[in-house]
PDB file of C-alpha atoms in Angstrom:
ATOM      1  CA  MET A 771     -20.915 -85.304   4.279  1.00 45.00           C
ATOM      2  CA  ASP A 772     -18.300 -85.320   1.592  1.00 46.00           C
ATOM      3  CA  LEU A 773     -14.653 -85.558   2.551  1.00 45.00           C
ATOM      4  CA  LYS A 774     -13.655 -83.033  -0.068  1.00 46.00           C
ATOM      5  CA  GLU A 775     -15.989 -80.420   1.354  1.00 48.00           C
ATOM      6  CA  SER A 776     -14.756 -80.911   4.898  1.00 46.00           C
ATOM      7  CA  CYS A 777     -11.131 -80.749   3.815  1.00 48.00           C
ATOM      8  CA  GLY A 778     -11.783 -77.776   1.636  1.00 47.00           C
ATOM      9  CA  SER A 779     -13.396 -75.818   4.468  1.00 47.00           C
ATOM     10  CA  GLU A 780     -10.557 -76.559   6.873  1.00 48.00           C
ATOM     11  CA  GLY A 781      -7.992 -75.558   4.279  1.00 47.00           C
ATOM     12  CA  SER A 782      -9.655 -72.245   3.681  1.00 46.00           C
ATOM     13  CA  HIS A 783      -9.827 -71.580   7.473  1.00 47.00           C
ATOM     14  CA  GLU A 784      -6.126 -72.283   7.864  1.00 47.00           C
ATOM     15  CA  SER A 785      -5.201 -70.110   4.908  1.00 46.00           C
ATOM     16  CA  SER A 786      -7.209 -67.177   6.331  1.00 48.00           C
ATOM     17  CA  SER A 787      -5.285 -67.302   9.626  1.00 54.00           C
ATOM     18  CA  LEU A 788      -2.012 -67.200   7.723  1.00 61.00           C
ATOM     19  CA  HIS A 789      -2.953 -63.974   5.938  1.00 69.00           C
ATOM     20  CA  PRO A 790      -2.969 -60.863   8.169  1.00 69.00           C
ATOM     21  CA  SER A 791      -6.169 -58.868   8.625  1.00 77.00           C
ATOM     22  CA  SER A 792      -6.384 -55.266   7.508  1.00 80.00           C
ATOM     23  CA  TRP A 793      -5.905 -54.095  11.135  1.00 74.00           C
ATOM     24  CA  GLN A 794      -2.771 -56.148  11.489  1.00 77.00           C
ATOM     25  CA  ALA A 795      -1.386 -54.824   8.203  1.00 80.00           C
ATOM     26  CA  PHE A 796      -2.212 -51.253   9.227  1.00 81.00           C
ATOM     27  CA  SER A 797      -0.722 -51.634  12.734  1.00 78.00           C
ATOM     28  CA  HIS A 798       2.589 -52.943  11.395  1.00 79.00           C
ATOM     29  CA  THR A 799       2.950 -50.019   8.954  1.00 83.00           C
ATOM     30  CA  SER A 800       1.681 -47.323  11.330  1.00 83.00           C
ATOM     31  CA  THR A 801       4.011 -44.954  13.200  1.00 80.00           C
ATOM     32  CA  LEU A 802       1.699 -44.812  16.257  1.00 79.00           C
ATOM     33  CA  HIS A 803       3.826 -46.276  19.039  1.00 76.00           C
ATOM     34  CA  GLY A 804       2.529 -49.512  20.538  1.00 79.00           C
ATOM     35  CA  LEU A 805      -0.126 -50.174  17.916  1.00 80.00           C
ATOM     36  CA  ARG A 806       1.864 -52.984  16.308  1.00 79.00           C
ATOM     37  CA  PHE A 807       2.147 -54.709  19.713  1.00 81.00           C
ATOM     38  CA  ILE A 808      -1.636 -54.663  20.193  1.00 82.00           C
ATOM     39  CA  PHE A 809      -2.440 -56.281  16.835  1.00 78.00           C
ATOM     40  CA  PRO A 810       0.426 -58.714  16.263  1.00 77.00           C
ATOM     41  CA  TYR A 811       0.319 -61.750  14.004  1.00 73.00           C
ATOM     42  CA  GLY A 812      -0.692 -64.784  15.970  1.00 74.00           C
ATOM     43  CA  ARG A 813      -2.630 -65.482  19.130  1.00 78.00           C
ATOM     44  CA  PRO A 814      -3.556 -63.002  21.927  1.00 78.00           C
ATOM     45  CA  THR A 815      -1.055 -62.786  24.812  1.00 85.00           C
ATOM     46  CA  PRO A 816      -0.929 -60.922  28.175  1.00 89.00           C
ATOM     47  CA  ARG A 817       1.659 -58.579  26.665  1.00 87.00           C
ATOM     48  CA  ARG A 818      -0.882 -57.603  24.017  1.00 86.00           C
ATOM     49  CA  VAL A 819      -3.484 -56.757  26.700  1.00 88.00           C
ATOM     50  CA  LEU A 820      -0.961 -54.595  28.612  1.00 90.00           C
ATOM     51  CA  TRP A 821      -0.066 -52.657  25.466  1.00 88.00           C
ATOM     52  CA  ALA A 822      -3.762 -52.089  24.704  1.00 88.00           C
ATOM     53  CA  ALA A 823      -4.372 -50.830  28.267  1.00 92.00           C
ATOM     54  CA  ALA A 824      -1.353 -48.474  28.089  1.00 91.00           C
ATOM     55  CA  LEU A 825      -2.394 -47.065  24.708  1.00 89.00           C
ATOM     56  CA  LEU A 826      -6.002 -46.554  25.820  1.00 91.00           C
ATOM     57  CA  ALA A 827      -4.838 -44.849  29.044  1.00 94.00           C
ATOM     58  CA  CYS A 828      -2.616 -42.461  27.048  1.00 92.00           C
ATOM     59  CA  LEU A 829      -5.408 -41.665  24.603  1.00 92.00           C
ATOM     60  CA  GLY A 830      -7.768 -41.042  27.547  1.00 96.00           C
ATOM     61  CA  LEU A 831      -5.268 -38.643  29.168  1.00 97.00           C
ATOM     62  CA  LEU A 832      -4.834 -36.844  25.854  1.00 96.00           C
ATOM     63  CA  ALA A 833      -8.602 -36.425  25.482  1.00 97.00           C
ATOM     64  CA  LEU A 834      -8.963 -35.249  29.102  1.00 97.00           C
ATOM     65  CA  GLU A 835      -6.154 -32.677  28.825  1.00 97.00           C
ATOM     66  CA  SER A 836      -7.389 -31.449  25.432  1.00 97.00           C
ATOM     67  CA  ALA A 837     -10.923 -30.969  26.783  1.00 97.00           C
ATOM     68  CA  GLU A 838      -9.577 -29.049  29.805  1.00 96.00           C
ATOM     69  CA  ARG A 839      -7.436 -26.758  27.621  1.00 95.00           C
ATOM     70  CA  LEU A 840     -10.362 -26.157  25.242  1.00 95.00           C
ATOM     71  CA  ALA A 841     -12.629 -25.215  28.160  1.00 94.00           C
ATOM     72  CA  TYR A 842      -9.941 -22.825  29.460  1.00 92.00           C
ATOM     73  CA  PHE A 843      -9.576 -21.239  26.015  1.00 90.00           C
ATOM     74  CA  LEU A 844     -13.318 -20.774  25.626  1.00 92.00           C
ATOM     75  CA  SER A 845     -13.549 -19.054  29.037  1.00 91.00           C
ATOM     76  CA  TYR A 846     -11.568 -16.079  27.604  1.00 86.00           C
ATOM     77  CA  PRO A 847      -9.303 -15.554  30.608  1.00 81.00           C
ATOM     78  CA  HIS A 848      -7.455 -12.263  30.983  1.00 81.00           C
ATOM     79  CA  VAL A 849      -5.267 -10.725  33.616  1.00 82.00           C
ATOM     80  CA  THR A 850      -4.694  -7.001  33.966  1.00 84.00           C
ATOM     81  CA  SER A 851      -2.090  -5.592  36.263  1.00 85.00           C
ATOM     82  CA  VAL A 852      -1.786  -1.830  36.789  1.00 86.00           C
ATOM     83  CA  ASP A 853       0.837  -0.105  38.891  1.00 86.00           C
ATOM     84  CA  ALA A 854       0.354   3.607  39.590  1.00 85.00           C
ATOM     85  CA  VAL A 855       3.571   5.513  40.162  1.00 83.00           C
ATOM     86  CA  MET A 856       3.621   9.135  41.296  1.00 79.00           C
ATOM     87  CA  SER A 857       6.359  11.298  39.827  1.00 71.00           C
ATOM     88  CA  GLY A 858       7.564  14.593  41.190  1.00 70.00           C
ATOM     89  CA  SER A 859       8.511  16.017  37.799  1.00 68.00           C
ATOM     90  CA  LEU A 860       7.729  15.078  34.232  1.00 64.00           C
ATOM     91  CA  VAL A 861       9.599  15.901  31.069  1.00 68.00           C
ATOM     92  CA  PHE A 862       7.176  17.730  28.780  1.00 64.00           C
ATOM     93  CA  PRO A 863       7.270  16.265  25.261  1.00 65.00           C
ATOM     94  CA  ALA A 864       7.403  18.280  22.068  1.00 65.00           C
ATOM     95  CA  VAL A 865       3.891  18.730  20.698  1.00 68.00           C
ATOM     96  CA  THR A 866       3.029  19.340  17.065  1.00 65.00           C
ATOM     97  CA  VAL A 867      -0.420  20.705  16.282  1.00 66.00           C
ATOM     98  CA  CYS A 868      -1.514  20.125  12.706  1.00 68.00           C
ATOM     99  CA  ASN A 869      -4.601  21.909  11.454  1.00 68.00           C
ATOM    100  CA  LEU A 870      -6.138  20.018   8.555  1.00 75.00           C
ATOM    101  CA  ASN A 871      -7.729  23.235   7.303  1.00 78.00           C
ATOM    102  CA  ALA A 872      -4.826  25.038   5.685  1.00 81.00           C
ATOM    103  CA  TYR A 873      -6.873  28.198   5.076  1.00 85.00           C
ATOM    104  CA  ARG A 874      -9.496  30.084   7.065  1.00 84.00           C
ATOM    105  CA  PHE A 875     -12.808  29.946   5.233  1.00 84.00           C
ATOM    106  CA  SER A 876     -14.020  33.226   6.745  1.00 85.00           C
ATOM    107  CA  ARG A 877     -11.109  35.163   5.207  1.00 88.00           C
ATOM    108  CA  LEU A 878     -11.748  34.129   1.598  1.00 89.00           C
ATOM    109  CA  SER A 879     -12.564  36.904  -0.862  1.00 90.00           C
ATOM    110  CA  ARG A 880     -14.311  36.738  -4.234  1.00 91.00           C
ATOM    111  CA  ASN A 881     -10.936  37.032  -5.991  1.00 91.00           C
ATOM    112  CA  ASP A 882      -9.563  34.156  -3.874  1.00 90.00           C
ATOM    113  CA  LEU A 883     -12.486  31.949  -4.896  1.00 89.00           C
ATOM    114  CA  TYR A 884     -12.071  32.934  -8.540  1.00 91.00           C
ATOM    115  CA  HIS A 885      -8.395  31.923  -8.652  1.00 91.00           C
ATOM    116  CA  ALA A 886      -8.121  29.200  -5.950  1.00 90.00           C
ATOM    117  CA  GLY A 887     -11.709  27.928  -5.591  1.00 87.00           C
ATOM    118  CA  GLU A 888     -11.026  24.780  -7.586  1.00 88.00           C
ATOM    119  CA  LEU A 889      -7.751  24.195  -5.701  1.00 87.00           C
ATOM    120  CA  LEU A 890      -9.639  24.393  -2.392  1.00 87.00           C
ATOM    121  CA  ALA A 891     -12.382  22.084  -3.777  1.00 86.00           C
ATOM    122  CA  LEU A 892     -14.991  24.765  -3.124  1.00 88.00           C
ATOM    123  CA  LEU A 893     -15.789  25.304  -6.817  1.00 88.00           C
ATOM    124  CA  ASP A 894     -15.639  23.084  -9.878  1.00 89.00           C
ATOM    125  CA  VAL A 895     -13.792  23.816 -13.120  1.00 89.00           C
ATOM    126  CA  HIS A 896     -16.752  25.946 -14.336  1.00 87.00           C
ATOM    127  CA  LEU A 897     -16.599  28.094 -11.139  1.00 88.00           C
ATOM    128  CA  ARG A 898     -19.856  26.639  -9.815  1.00 88.00           C
ATOM    129  CA  ILE A 899     -20.523  25.088  -6.389  1.00 88.00           C
ATOM    130  CA  PRO A 900     -20.247  21.296  -6.742  1.00 89.00           C
ATOM    131  CA  GLU A 901     -23.127  19.393  -5.113  1.00 87.00           C
ATOM    132  CA  PRO A 902     -24.711  22.302  -3.218  1.00 86.00           C
ATOM    133  CA  GLN A 903     -27.186  19.951  -1.503  1.00 88.00           C
ATOM    134  CA  LEU A 904     -24.311  18.523   0.572  1.00 87.00           C
ATOM    135  CA  ALA A 905     -23.096  21.900   1.873  1.00 85.00           C
ATOM    136  CA  GLU A 906     -24.117  23.295   5.247  1.00 89.00           C
ATOM    137  CA  PRO A 907     -26.588  26.226   4.970  1.00 91.00           C
ATOM    138  CA  HIS A 908     -24.208  28.945   6.212  1.00 89.00           C
ATOM    139  CA  VAL A 909     -21.386  27.655   3.977  1.00 87.00           C
ATOM    140  CA  LEU A 910     -23.725  27.506   1.001  1.00 89.00           C
ATOM    141  CA  ALA A 911     -24.936  31.074   1.639  1.00 91.00           C
ATOM    142  CA  PHE A 912     -21.318  32.343   1.885  1.00 88.00           C
ATOM    143  CA  LEU A 913     -20.269  30.515  -1.298  1.00 88.00           C
ATOM    144  CA  THR A 914     -23.356  31.619  -3.221  1.00 89.00           C
ATOM    145  CA  ASP A 915     -22.614  35.240  -2.343  1.00 88.00           C
ATOM    146  CA  LYS A 916     -18.852  35.088  -3.058  1.00 87.00           C
ATOM    147  CA  ALA A 917     -19.102  32.843  -6.150  1.00 88.00           C
ATOM    148  CA  ASN A 918     -21.337  35.217  -8.092  1.00 87.00           C
ATOM    149  CA  PHE A 919     -18.921  36.061 -10.912  1.00 87.00           C
ATOM    150  CA  THR A 920     -21.358  37.836 -13.266  1.00 86.00           C
ATOM    151  CA  ALA A 921     -19.749  41.103 -14.368  1.00 86.00           C
ATOM    152  CA  TYR A 922     -16.740  40.315 -12.171  1.00 87.00           C
ATOM    153  CA  ARG A 923     -13.311  41.485 -13.289  1.00 91.00           C
ATOM    154  CA  PRO A 924     -10.609  39.389 -11.605  1.00 90.00           C
ATOM    155  CA  LYS A 925      -7.625  41.092 -10.010  1.00 92.00           C
ATOM    156  CA  PRO A 926      -4.046  39.756 -10.060  1.00 93.00           C
ATOM    157  CA  PHE A 927      -3.507  36.853  -7.677  1.00 91.00           C
ATOM    158  CA  SER A 928      -0.455  35.987  -5.584  1.00 92.00           C
ATOM    159  CA  MET A 929      -0.381  32.615  -3.849  1.00 91.00           C
ATOM    160  CA  ARG A 930       2.119  33.927  -1.298  1.00 92.00           C
ATOM    161  CA  GLU A 931      -0.102  36.881  -0.381  1.00 92.00           C
ATOM    162  CA  PHE A 932      -3.110  34.526  -0.298  1.00 92.00           C
ATOM    163  CA  THR A 933      -1.353  32.119   2.093  1.00 89.00           C
ATOM    164  CA  GLU A 934      -0.169  34.919   4.405  1.00 88.00           C
ATOM    165  CA  ARG A 935      -3.607  36.556   4.513  1.00 89.00           C
ATOM    166  CA  VAL A 936      -5.911  33.506   4.593  1.00 89.00           C
ATOM    167  CA  GLY A 937      -3.625  30.954   6.265  1.00 87.00           C
ATOM    168  CA  HIS A 938      -3.606  30.377  10.022  1.00 82.00           C
ATOM    169  CA  ASP A 939      -1.563  32.723  12.194  1.00 78.00           C
ATOM    170  CA  LEU A 940       0.357  31.159  15.060  1.00 72.00           C
ATOM    171  CA  LYS A 941      -0.179  34.232  17.259  1.00 71.00           C
ATOM    172  CA  GLU A 942      -3.951  33.836  16.969  1.00 73.00           C
ATOM    173  CA  MET A 943      -3.945  30.066  17.448  1.00 71.00           C
ATOM    174  CA  MET A 944      -1.814  29.919  20.603  1.00 68.00           C
ATOM    175  CA  LEU A 945      -3.145  31.827  23.589  1.00 65.00           C
ATOM    176  CA  TYR A 946      -0.322  31.171  26.037  1.00 66.00           C
ATOM    177  CA  CYS A 947       2.759  29.004  26.102  1.00 69.00           C
ATOM    178  CA  ARG A 948       5.671  28.811  28.480  1.00 67.00           C
ATOM    179  CA  TYR A 949       8.337  26.212  27.893  1.00 65.00           C
ATOM    180  CA  GLN A 950      11.680  25.865  29.653  1.00 65.00           C
ATOM    181  CA  GLY A 951      11.320  29.315  31.132  1.00 67.00           C
ATOM    182  CA  GLN A 952      10.697  31.078  27.804  1.00 66.00           C
ATOM    183  CA  ASP A 953       7.466  32.857  26.995  1.00 67.00           C
ATOM    184  CA  PHE A 954       5.507  32.107  23.853  1.00 61.00           C
ATOM    185  CA  GLN A 955       6.113  35.539  22.305  1.00 59.00           C
ATOM    186  CA  ARG A 956       9.866  34.852  22.021  1.00 50.00           C
ATOM    187  CA  LEU A 957       9.227  31.521  20.318  1.00 50.00           C
ATOM    188  CA  VAL A 958       6.783  33.100  17.836  1.00 51.00           C
ATOM    189  CA  GLU A 959       9.337  35.759  16.918  1.00 52.00           C
ATOM    190  CA  VAL A 960      11.950  33.084  16.252  1.00 50.00           C
ATOM    191  CA  PHE A 961       9.562  31.022  14.064  1.00 53.00           C
ATOM    192  CA  SER A 962       8.287  33.989  12.089  1.00 51.00           C
ATOM    193  CA  LEU A 963      11.777  35.015  10.977  1.00 46.00           C
TER     194      LEU A 963
END
């Protein structure tokens, strides 16, 4: 065996122990507490083993607690608590009834359809029924009868008269109402003024 080869191999072994491994370089630059004490430069010591045991125990507790919380989350827990309380008297709130149909369809006349049919979306701009296949049969029959404008001479139209005649009447909508000792008829008289 050549002396140069044996010296060269020992020199390379010594130089590799002087240079830190990638784990040692990572552990000294990492912000994970205790990691730099587990992979220090130099030989293994009892302190190094204790730090490794402490870090592994903490990581095990973290994994255990995370798994338990994940299992709890996936169980979809819910708690409902209901308390029923009986009350001798209740304050009646103000109620607003809004009818989405501003006008009564059954009260429409041929003149109303002629002047306001497009406004009500019952007729198109050419005074024809738009998409008759979508209409209900009784509605289609009513519109077909009323929208026949051949030889029709329109009369003057008043939107105010139309609204009063075709619009909903509060007296017909409300059958009975008593609030704070007053009858409905008194309230209707006040609102109609």
